[in-house]
Short mmCIF file of C-alpha atoms and ligand atoms in Angstrom, two decimals:
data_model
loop_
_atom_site.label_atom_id
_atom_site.label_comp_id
_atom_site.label_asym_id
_atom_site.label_seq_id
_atom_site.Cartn_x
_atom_site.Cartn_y
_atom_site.Cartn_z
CA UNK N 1 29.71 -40.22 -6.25
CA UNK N 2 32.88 -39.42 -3.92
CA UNK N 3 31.94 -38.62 -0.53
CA UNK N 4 34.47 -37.39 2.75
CA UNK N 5 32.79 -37.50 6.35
CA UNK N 6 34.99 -35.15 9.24
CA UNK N 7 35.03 -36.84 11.93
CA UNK N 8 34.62 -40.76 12.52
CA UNK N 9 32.56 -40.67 16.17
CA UNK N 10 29.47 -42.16 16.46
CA UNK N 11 27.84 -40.07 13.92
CA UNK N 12 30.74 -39.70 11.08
CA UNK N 13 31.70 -43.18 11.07
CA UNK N 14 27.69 -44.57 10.79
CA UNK N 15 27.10 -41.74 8.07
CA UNK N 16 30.53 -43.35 6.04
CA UNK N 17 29.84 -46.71 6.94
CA UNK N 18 25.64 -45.87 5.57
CA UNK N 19 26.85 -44.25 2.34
CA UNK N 20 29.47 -46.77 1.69
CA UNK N 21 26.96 -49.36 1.63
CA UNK N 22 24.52 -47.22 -0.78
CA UNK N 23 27.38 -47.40 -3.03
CA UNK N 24 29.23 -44.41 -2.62
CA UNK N 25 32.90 -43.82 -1.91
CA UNK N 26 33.32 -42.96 1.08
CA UNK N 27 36.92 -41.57 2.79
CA UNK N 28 36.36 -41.08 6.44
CA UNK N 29 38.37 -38.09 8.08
CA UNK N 30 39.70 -37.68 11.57
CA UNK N 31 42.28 -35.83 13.72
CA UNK N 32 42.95 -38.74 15.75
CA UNK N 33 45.43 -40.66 13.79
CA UNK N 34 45.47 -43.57 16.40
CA UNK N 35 41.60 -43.89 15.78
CA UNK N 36 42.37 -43.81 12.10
CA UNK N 37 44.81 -46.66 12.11
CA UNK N 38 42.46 -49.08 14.77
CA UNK N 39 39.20 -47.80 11.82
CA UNK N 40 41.85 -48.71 8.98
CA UNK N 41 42.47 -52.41 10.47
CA UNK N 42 38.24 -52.43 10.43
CA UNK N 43 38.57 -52.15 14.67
CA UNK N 44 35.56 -49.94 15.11
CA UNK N 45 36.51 -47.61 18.68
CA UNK N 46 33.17 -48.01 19.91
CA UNK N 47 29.98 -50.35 20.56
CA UNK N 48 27.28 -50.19 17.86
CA UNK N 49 25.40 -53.27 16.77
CA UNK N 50 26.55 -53.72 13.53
CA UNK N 51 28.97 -51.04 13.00
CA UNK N 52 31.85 -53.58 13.04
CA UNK N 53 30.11 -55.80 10.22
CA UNK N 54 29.19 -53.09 7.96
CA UNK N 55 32.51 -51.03 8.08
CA UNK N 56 34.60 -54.72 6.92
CA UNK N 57 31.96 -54.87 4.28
CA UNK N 58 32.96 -51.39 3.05
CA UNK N 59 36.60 -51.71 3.19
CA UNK N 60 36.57 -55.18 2.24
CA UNK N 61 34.42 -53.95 -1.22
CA UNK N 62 36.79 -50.96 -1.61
CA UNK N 63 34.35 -48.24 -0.65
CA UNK N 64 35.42 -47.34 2.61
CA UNK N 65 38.98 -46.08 3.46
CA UNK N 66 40.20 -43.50 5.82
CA UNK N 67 42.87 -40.90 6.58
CA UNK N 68 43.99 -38.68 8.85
CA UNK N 69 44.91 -36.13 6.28
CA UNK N 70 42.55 -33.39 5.59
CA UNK N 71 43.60 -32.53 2.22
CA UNK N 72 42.99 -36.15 1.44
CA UNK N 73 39.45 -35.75 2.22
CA UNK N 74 38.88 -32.37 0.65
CA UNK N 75 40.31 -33.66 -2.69
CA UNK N 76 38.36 -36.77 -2.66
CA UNK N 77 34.67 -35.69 -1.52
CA UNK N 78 32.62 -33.35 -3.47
CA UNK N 79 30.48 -33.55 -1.10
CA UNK N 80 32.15 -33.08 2.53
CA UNK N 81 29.86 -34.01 5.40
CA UNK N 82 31.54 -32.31 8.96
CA UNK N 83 30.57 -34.51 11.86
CA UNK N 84 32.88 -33.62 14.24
CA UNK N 85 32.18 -32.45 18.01
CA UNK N 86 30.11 -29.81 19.10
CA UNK N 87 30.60 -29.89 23.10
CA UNK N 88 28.63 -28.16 25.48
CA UNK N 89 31.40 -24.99 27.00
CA UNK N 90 30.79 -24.03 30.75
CA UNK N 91 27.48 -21.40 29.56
CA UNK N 92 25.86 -24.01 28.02
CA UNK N 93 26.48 -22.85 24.61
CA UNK N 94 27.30 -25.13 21.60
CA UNK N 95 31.29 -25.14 21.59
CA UNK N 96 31.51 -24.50 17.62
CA UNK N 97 35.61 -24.73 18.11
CA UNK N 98 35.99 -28.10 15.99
CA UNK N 99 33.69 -27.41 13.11
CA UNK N 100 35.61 -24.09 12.83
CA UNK N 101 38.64 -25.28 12.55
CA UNK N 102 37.70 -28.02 10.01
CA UNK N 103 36.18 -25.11 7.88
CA UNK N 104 39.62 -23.49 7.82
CA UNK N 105 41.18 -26.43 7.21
CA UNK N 106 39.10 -27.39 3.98
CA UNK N 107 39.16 -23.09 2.69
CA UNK N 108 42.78 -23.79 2.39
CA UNK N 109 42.66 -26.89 0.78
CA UNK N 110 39.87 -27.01 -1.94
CA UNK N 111 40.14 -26.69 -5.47
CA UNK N 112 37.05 -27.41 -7.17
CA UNK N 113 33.44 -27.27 -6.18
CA UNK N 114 31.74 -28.56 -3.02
CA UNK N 115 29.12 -29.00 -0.77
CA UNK N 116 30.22 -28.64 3.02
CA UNK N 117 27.16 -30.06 4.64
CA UNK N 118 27.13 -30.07 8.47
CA UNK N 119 25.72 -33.52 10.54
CA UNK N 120 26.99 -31.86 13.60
CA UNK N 121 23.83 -30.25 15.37
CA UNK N 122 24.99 -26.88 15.35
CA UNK N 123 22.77 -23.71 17.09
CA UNK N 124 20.81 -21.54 14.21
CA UNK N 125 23.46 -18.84 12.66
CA UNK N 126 26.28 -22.12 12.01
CA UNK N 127 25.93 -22.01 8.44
CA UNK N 128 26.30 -18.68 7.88
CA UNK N 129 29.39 -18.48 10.16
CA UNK N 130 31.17 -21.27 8.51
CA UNK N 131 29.96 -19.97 4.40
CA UNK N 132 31.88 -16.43 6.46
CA UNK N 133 34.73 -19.00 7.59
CA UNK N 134 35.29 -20.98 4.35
CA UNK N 135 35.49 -17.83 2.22
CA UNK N 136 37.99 -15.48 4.73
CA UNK N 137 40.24 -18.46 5.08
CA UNK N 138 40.06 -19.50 1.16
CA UNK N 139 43.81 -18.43 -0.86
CA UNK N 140 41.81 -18.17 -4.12
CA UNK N 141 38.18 -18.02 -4.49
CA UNK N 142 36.31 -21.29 -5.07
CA UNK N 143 32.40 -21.14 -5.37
CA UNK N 144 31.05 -24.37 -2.63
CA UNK N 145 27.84 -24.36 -0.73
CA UNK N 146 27.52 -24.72 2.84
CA UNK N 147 24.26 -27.10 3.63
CA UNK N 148 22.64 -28.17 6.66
CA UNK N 149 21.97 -31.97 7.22
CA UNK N 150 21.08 -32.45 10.77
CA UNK N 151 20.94 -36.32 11.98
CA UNK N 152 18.88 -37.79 13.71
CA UNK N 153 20.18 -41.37 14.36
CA UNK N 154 19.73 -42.90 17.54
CA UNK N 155 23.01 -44.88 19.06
CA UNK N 156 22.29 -47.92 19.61
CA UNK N 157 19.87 -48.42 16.68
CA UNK N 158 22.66 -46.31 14.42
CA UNK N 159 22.74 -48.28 11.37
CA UNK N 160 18.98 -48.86 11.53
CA UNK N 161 18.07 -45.26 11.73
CA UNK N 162 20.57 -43.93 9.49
CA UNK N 163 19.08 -46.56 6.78
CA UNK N 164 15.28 -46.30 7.45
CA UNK N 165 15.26 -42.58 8.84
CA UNK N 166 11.61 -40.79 9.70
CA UNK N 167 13.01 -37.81 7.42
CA UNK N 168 16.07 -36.22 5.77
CA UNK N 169 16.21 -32.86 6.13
CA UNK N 170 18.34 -30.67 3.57
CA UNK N 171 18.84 -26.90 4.25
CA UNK N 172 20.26 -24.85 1.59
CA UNK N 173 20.01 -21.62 -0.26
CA UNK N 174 21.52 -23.22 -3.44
CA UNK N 175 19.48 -25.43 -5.92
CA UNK N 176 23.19 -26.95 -6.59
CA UNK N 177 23.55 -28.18 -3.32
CA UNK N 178 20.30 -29.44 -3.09
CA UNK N 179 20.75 -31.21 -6.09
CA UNK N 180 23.83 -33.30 -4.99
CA UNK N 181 22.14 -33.95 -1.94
CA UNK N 182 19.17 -35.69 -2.85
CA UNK N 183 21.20 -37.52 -5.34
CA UNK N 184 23.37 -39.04 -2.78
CA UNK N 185 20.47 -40.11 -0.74
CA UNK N 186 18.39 -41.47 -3.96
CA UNK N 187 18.25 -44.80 -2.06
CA UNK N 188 16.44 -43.30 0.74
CA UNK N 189 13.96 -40.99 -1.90
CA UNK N 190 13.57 -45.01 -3.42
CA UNK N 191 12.15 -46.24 -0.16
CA UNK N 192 9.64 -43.24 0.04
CA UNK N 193 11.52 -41.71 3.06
CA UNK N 194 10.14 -37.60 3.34
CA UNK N 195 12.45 -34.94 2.56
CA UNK N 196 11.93 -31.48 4.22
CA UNK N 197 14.09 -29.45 2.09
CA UNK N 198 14.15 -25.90 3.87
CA UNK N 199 16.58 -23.10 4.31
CA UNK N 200 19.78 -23.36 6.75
CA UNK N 201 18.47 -21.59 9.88
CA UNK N 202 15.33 -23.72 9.66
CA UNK N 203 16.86 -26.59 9.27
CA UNK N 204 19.67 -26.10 12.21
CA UNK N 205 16.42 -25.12 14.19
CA UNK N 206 14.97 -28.68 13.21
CA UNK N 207 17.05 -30.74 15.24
CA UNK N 208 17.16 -28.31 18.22
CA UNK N 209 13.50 -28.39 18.12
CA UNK N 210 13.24 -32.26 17.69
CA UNK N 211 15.68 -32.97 20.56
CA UNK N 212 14.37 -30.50 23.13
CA UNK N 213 10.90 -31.56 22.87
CA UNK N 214 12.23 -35.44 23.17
CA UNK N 215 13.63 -34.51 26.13
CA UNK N 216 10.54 -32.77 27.65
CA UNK N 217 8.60 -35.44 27.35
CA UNK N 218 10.61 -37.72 29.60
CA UNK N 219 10.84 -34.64 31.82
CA UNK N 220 6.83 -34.50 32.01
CA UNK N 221 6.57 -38.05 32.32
CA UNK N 222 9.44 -38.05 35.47
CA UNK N 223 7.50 -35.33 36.70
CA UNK N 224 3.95 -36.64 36.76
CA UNK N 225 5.69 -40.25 37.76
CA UNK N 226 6.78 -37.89 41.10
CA UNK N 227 3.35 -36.92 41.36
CA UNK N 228 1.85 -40.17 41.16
CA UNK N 229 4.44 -41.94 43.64
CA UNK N 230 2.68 -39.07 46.19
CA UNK N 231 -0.55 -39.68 45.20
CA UNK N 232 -1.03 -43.35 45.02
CA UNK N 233 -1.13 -43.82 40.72
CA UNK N 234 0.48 -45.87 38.67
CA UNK N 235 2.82 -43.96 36.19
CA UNK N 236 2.98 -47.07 33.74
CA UNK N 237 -0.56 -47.13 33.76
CA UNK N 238 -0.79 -43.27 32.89
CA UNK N 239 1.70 -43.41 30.00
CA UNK N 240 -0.26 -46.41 28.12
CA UNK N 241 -3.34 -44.13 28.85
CA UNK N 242 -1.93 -41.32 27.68
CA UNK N 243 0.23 -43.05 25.09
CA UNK N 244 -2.44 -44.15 23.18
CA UNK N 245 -3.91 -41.00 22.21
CA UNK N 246 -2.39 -40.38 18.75
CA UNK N 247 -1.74 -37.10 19.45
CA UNK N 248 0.66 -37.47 22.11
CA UNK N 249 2.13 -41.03 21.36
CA UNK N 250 3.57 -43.81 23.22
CA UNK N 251 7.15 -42.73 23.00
CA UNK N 252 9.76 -41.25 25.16
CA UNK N 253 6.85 -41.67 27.82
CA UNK N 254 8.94 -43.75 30.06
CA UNK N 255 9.62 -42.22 33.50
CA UNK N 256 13.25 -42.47 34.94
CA UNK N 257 16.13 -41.88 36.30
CA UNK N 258 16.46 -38.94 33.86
CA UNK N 259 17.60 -38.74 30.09
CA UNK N 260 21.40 -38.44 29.65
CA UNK N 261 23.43 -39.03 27.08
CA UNK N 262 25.85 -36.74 24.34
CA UNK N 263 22.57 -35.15 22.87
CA UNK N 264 19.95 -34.14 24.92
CA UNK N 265 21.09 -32.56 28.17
CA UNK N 266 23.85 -30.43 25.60
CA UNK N 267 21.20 -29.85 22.69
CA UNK N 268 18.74 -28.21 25.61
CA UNK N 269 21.40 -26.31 27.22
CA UNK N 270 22.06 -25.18 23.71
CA UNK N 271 18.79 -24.09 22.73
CA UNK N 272 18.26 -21.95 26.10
CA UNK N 273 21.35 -20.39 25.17
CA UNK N 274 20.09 -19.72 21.79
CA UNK N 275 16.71 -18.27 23.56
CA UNK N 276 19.03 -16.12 25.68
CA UNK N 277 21.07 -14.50 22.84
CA UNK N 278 17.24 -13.88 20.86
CA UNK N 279 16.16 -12.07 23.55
CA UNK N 280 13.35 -15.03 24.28
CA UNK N 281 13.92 -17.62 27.35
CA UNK N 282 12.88 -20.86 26.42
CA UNK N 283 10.79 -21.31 29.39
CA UNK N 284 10.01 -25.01 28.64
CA UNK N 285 13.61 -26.01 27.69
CA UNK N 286 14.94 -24.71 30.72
CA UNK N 287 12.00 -26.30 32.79
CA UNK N 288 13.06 -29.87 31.35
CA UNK N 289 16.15 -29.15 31.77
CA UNK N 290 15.76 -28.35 35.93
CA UNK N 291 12.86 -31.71 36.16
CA UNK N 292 16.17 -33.53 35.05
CA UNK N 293 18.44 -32.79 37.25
CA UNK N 294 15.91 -32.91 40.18
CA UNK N 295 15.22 -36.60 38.66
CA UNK N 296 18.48 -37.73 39.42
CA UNK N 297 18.53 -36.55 42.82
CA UNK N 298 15.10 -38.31 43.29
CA UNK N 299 16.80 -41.42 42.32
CA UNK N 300 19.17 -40.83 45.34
CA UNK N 301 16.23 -40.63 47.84
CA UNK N 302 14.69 -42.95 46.31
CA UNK N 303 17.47 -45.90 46.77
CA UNK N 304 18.48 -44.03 50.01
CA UNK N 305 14.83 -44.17 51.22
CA UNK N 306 14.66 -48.33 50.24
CA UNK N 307 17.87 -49.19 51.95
CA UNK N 308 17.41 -46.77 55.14
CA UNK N 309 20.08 -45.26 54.63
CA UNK N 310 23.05 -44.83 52.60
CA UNK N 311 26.53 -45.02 54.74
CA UNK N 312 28.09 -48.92 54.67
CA UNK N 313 25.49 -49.91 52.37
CA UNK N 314 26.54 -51.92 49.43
CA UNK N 315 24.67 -51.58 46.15
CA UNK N 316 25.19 -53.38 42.76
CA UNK N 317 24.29 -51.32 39.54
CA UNK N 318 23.14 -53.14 36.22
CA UNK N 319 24.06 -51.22 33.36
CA UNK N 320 25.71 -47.80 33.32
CA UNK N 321 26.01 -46.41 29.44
CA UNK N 322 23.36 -43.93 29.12
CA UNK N 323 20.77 -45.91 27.67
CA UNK N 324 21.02 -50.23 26.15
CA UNK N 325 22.84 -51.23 23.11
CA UNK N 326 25.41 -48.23 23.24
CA UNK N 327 28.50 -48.02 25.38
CA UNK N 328 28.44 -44.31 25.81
CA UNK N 329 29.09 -43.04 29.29
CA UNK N 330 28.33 -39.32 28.07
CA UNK N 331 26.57 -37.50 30.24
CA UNK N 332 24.70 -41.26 31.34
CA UNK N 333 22.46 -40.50 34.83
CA UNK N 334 24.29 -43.99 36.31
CA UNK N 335 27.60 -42.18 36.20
CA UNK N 336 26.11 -38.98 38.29
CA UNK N 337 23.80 -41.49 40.47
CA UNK N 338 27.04 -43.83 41.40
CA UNK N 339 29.45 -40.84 42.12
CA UNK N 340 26.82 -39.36 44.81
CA UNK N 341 25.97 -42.97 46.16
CA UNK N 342 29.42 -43.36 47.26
CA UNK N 343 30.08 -39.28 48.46
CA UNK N 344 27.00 -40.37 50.59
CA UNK N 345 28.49 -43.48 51.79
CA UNK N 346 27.79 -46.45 50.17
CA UNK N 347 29.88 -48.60 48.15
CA UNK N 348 28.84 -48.75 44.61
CA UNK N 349 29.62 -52.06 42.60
CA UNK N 350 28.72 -52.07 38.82
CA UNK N 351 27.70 -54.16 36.05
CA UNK N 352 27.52 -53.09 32.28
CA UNK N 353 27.56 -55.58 29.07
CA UNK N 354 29.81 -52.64 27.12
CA UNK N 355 30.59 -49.75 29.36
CA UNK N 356 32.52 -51.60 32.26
CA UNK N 357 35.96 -50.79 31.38
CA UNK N 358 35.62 -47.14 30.65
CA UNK N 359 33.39 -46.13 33.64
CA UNK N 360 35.61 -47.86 35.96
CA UNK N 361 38.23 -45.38 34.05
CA UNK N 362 35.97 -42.58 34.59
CA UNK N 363 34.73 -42.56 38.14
CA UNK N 364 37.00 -43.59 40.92
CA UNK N 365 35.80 -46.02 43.81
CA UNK N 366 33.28 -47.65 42.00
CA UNK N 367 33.57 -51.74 42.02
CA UNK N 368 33.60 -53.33 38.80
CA UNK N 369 31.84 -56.68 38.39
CA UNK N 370 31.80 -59.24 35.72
CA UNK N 371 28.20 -60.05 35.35
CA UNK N 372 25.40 -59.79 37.25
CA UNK N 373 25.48 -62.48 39.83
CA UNK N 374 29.24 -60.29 40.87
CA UNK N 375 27.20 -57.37 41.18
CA UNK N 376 24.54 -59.30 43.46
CA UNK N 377 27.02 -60.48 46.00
CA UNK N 378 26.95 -59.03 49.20
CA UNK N 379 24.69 -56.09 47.98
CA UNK N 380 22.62 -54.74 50.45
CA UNK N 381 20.20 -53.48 47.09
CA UNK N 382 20.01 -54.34 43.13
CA UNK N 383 19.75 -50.70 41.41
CA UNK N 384 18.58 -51.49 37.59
CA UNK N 385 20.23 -48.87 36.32
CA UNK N 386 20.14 -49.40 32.34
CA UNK N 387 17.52 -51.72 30.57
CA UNK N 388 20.24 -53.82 28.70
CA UNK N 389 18.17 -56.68 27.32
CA UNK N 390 19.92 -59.28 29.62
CA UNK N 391 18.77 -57.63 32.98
CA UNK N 392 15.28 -58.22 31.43
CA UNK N 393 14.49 -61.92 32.99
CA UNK N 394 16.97 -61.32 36.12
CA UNK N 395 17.52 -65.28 38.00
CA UNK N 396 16.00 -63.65 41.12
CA UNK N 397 15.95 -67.13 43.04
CA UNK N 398 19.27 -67.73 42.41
CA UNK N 399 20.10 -63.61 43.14
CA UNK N 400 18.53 -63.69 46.69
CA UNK N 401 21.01 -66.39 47.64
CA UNK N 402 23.98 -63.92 46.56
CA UNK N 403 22.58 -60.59 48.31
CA UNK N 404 22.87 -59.23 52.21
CA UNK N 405 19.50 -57.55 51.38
CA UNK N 406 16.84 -58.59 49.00
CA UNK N 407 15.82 -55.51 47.34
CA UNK N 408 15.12 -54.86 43.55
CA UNK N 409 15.48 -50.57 42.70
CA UNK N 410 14.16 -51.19 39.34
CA UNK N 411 14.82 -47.09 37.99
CA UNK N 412 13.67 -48.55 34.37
CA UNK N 413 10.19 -49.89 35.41
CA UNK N 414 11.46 -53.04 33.58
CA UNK N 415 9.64 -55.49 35.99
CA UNK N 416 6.19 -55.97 37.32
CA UNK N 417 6.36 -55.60 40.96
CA UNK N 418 4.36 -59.17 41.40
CA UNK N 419 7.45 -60.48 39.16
CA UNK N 420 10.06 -59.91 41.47
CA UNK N 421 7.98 -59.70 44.79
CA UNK N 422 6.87 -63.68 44.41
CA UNK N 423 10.93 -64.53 45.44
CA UNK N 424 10.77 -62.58 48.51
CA UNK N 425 12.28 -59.06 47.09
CA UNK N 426 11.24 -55.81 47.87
CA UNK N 427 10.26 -54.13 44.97
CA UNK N 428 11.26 -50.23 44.40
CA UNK N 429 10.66 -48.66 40.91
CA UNK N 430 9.57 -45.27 39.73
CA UNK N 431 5.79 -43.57 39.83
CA UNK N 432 4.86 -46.83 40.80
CA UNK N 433 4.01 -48.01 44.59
CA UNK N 434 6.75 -49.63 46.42
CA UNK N 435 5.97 -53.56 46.48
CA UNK N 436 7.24 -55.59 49.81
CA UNK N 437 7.56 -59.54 49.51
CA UNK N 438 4.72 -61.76 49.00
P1 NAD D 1 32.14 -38.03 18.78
O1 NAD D 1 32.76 -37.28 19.87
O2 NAD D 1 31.81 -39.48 18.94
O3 NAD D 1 33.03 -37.91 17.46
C1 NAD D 1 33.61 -36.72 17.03
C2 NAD D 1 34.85 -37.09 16.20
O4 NAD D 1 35.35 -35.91 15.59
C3 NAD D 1 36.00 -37.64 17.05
O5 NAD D 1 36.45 -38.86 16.52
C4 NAD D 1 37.08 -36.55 16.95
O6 NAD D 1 38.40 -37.06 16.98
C5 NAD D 1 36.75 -35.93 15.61
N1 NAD D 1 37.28 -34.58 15.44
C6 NAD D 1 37.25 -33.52 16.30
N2 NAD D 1 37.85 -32.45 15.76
C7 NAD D 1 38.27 -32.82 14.53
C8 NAD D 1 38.95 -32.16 13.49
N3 NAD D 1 39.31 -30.88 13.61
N4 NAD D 1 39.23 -32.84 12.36
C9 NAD D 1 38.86 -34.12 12.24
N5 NAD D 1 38.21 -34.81 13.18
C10 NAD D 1 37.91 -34.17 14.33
O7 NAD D 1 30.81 -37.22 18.42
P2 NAD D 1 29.40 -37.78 17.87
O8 NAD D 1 28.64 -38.39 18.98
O9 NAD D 1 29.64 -38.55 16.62
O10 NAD D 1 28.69 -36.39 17.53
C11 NAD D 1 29.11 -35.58 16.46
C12 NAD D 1 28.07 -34.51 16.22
O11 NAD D 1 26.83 -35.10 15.83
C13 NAD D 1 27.74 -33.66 17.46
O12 NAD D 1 27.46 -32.36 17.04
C14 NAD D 1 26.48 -34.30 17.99
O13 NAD D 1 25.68 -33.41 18.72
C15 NAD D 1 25.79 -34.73 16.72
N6 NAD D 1 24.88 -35.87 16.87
C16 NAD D 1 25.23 -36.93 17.65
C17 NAD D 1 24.36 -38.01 17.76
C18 NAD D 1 24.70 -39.20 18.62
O14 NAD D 1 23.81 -39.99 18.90
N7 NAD D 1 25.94 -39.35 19.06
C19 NAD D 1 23.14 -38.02 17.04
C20 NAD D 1 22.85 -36.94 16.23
C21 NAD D 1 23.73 -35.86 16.13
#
């Protein structure tokens, strides 16, 4: 089969990359023709463990190319997979602007039947506007199907997720389309993965769904690690407890400096947006969405609180992309958490295996540092920002001798206080009880 992905960002480029290696030709589509001719040349624009590797193995076998030219990808995919942007705008809302104008673009161009299925997470109604966008932009009428294939791939573990998903979800009104579908993810039926095959609305509402209630439960975890910082628990403790109970789980039960990221604060704006339009507040979205942002200003007490104060302090991050693996600086809580740091006073130096160069681009003032013993020197206070696996067995002997101040804010509860204490560091995480040396 012939396959065109929209759209070569995290998600268009994995889903090409994925399909390529399941044997399918793949043509990869974007706007950005400098992006296109780095991707042509196999330079992948972004960090994700084994992106790089997988897209040489698809050009090099002749089943991944790319273009900048729409009608290229219209001709050559019959199915067209849109995985372009869907920002949040200033109300929240799911900025639909890009996938619009890609479903003008292929109207104009098609000339035999296809399936336009949408990766982007899109808010409920999507489908129907672009099947009402295809056909008023089309010059002469061509039957295609508009489906709904939300992903669910996680950066950092891309490749990984994308292969060995928990579910594919298919939404369509046309047996066609679902046809084509599950024969382009055969491999995946082969490996007993579940299909939910469902309608479009229901399956737009999937993702939503998924991603808002991923993001509530690190709210309620933040919130009762608050709680238990006030009331003497231990929030680690709590989470295994609760964790193992099969009906809640042990994941996304880590308490934090707050999720981040492209997808979850935008997908939960989205969704109370959504709720607002229906007439029905999503109560609990919103609330997770509020815990956040308080979470994040926590995080500024909290380090303020450890060093006594924030004005001439120095601090050294580790880590700044919003989460390990991943060099996305989207909406990443270490961003936020630097920017007020230094409007409060303090000067912010920062480590990050894959995010350095670009947050140093993004946010003004802030000290870049080569590794972690840079980021140690002088500091008056280690904030572990981001648990890259390299910040996981920290030299803390050797870190001591670089720092004005001994002091570990550990905001991913990577550490066991008694771990760090032992060298003479005072020990700061979250829902957890603040540890002074040995
Ligand atoms: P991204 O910003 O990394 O990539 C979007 C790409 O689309 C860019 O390369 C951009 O140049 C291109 N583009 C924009 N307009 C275009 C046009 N008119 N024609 C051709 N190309 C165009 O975005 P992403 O992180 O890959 O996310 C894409 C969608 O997938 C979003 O809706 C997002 O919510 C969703 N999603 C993202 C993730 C994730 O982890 N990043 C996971 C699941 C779903």
């Amino acid at each position: 089969m012939q396959i065109s992905v929209i759209g070569t960002g995290y998600v268009g480029l994995v889903t090409g990359a994925c399909f390529a290696e399941f044997g399918v030709n793949v043509l990869c589509m974007d706007n950005d023709a400098k992006r296109i001719a780095r991707l042509e040349k196999g330079d992948v624009p972004f960090y994700e463990p084994g992106l790089t590797e997988l897209v040489a193995k698809g050009i090099g076998q002749g089943r991944l190319s790319f273009t900048a030219e729409l009608i290229r990808a219209v001709d050559h995919g019959e199915v067209i997979f849109i995985a372009v942007g869907t920002p949040p705008r200033k109300d929240g809302s799911a900025d639909l602007s890009f996938v619009e104008e890609v479903g003008r673009g292929i109207a104009g161009k098609m000339a035999s039947y296809k399936v336009i299925a949408t990766k982007s997470t899109v808010p409920v109604g999507t489908g129907a506007l672009l099947q009402e966008v295809i056909t008023s932009n089309q010059s002469k009428q061509i039957t295609f199907d508009v489906v709904s294939n939300p992903e669910f791939l996680r950066e950092g573990s891309a490749i990984e997720d994308f292969m060995r998903p928990n579910r594919v979800v298919i939404g369509s009104d046309s047996e066609r389309a679902v046809a084509v579908m599950k024969d382009l993810y055969r491999p995946l039926y082969l490996i007993e993965t579940p299909f939910v095959v469902t309608d479009v609305p229901t399956a737009e509402m999937i993702k939503y769904a998924s991603n808002a209630f991923l993001a509530t439960k690190i709210s309620f975890i933040n919130e009762i690690a608050t709680l238990c910082e006030r009331m003497g628990a231990d929030v680690q403790a709590v989470a295994k407890g609760m964790g193992l109970d099969q009906r809640i789980g042990s994941k996304f039960l880590q308490a934090g400096p707050g999720f981040g990221g492209s997808c979850f604060p935008k997908d939960l704006a989205a969704l109370v947006q959504m709720g607002e339009k229906a007439g029905h507040p999503m109560q609990i979205a919103g609330a997770a969405a509020v815990v956040n942002t308080q979470q994040r200003a926590r995080m500024i007490t909290k380090i303020a609180g450890a060093l006594g104060g924030l004005k001439g302090a120095t601090i050294g991050m580790l880590g700044l992309s919003f989460k390990p693996n991943t060099d996305d600086l989207r909406e990443a809580p270490a961003l936020a958490i630097a920017e007020e740091l230094m409007k409060q006073g303090a000067n912010v130096g920062a480590y990050d295996p894959a995010a350095l160069e670009e947050a140093t681009r993004m946010l003004a003032g802030i000290m870049p540092c080569q590794n972690t013993e840079e980021a140690a020197r002088g500091a008056d206070a280690l904030v572990l920002m981001t648990e890259w696996n390299e910040f996981r067995n920290l030299d803390f002997t050797k870190l001591k001798s670089l720092m004005r101040r001994p002091i570990l804010i550990d905001l991913r509860n990577v550490y066991e206080s008694n771990r760090v204490t032992q060298f003479g560091f005072r020990y700061v995480s979250v829902g957890r009880p603040t540890k002074n040396p040995d």
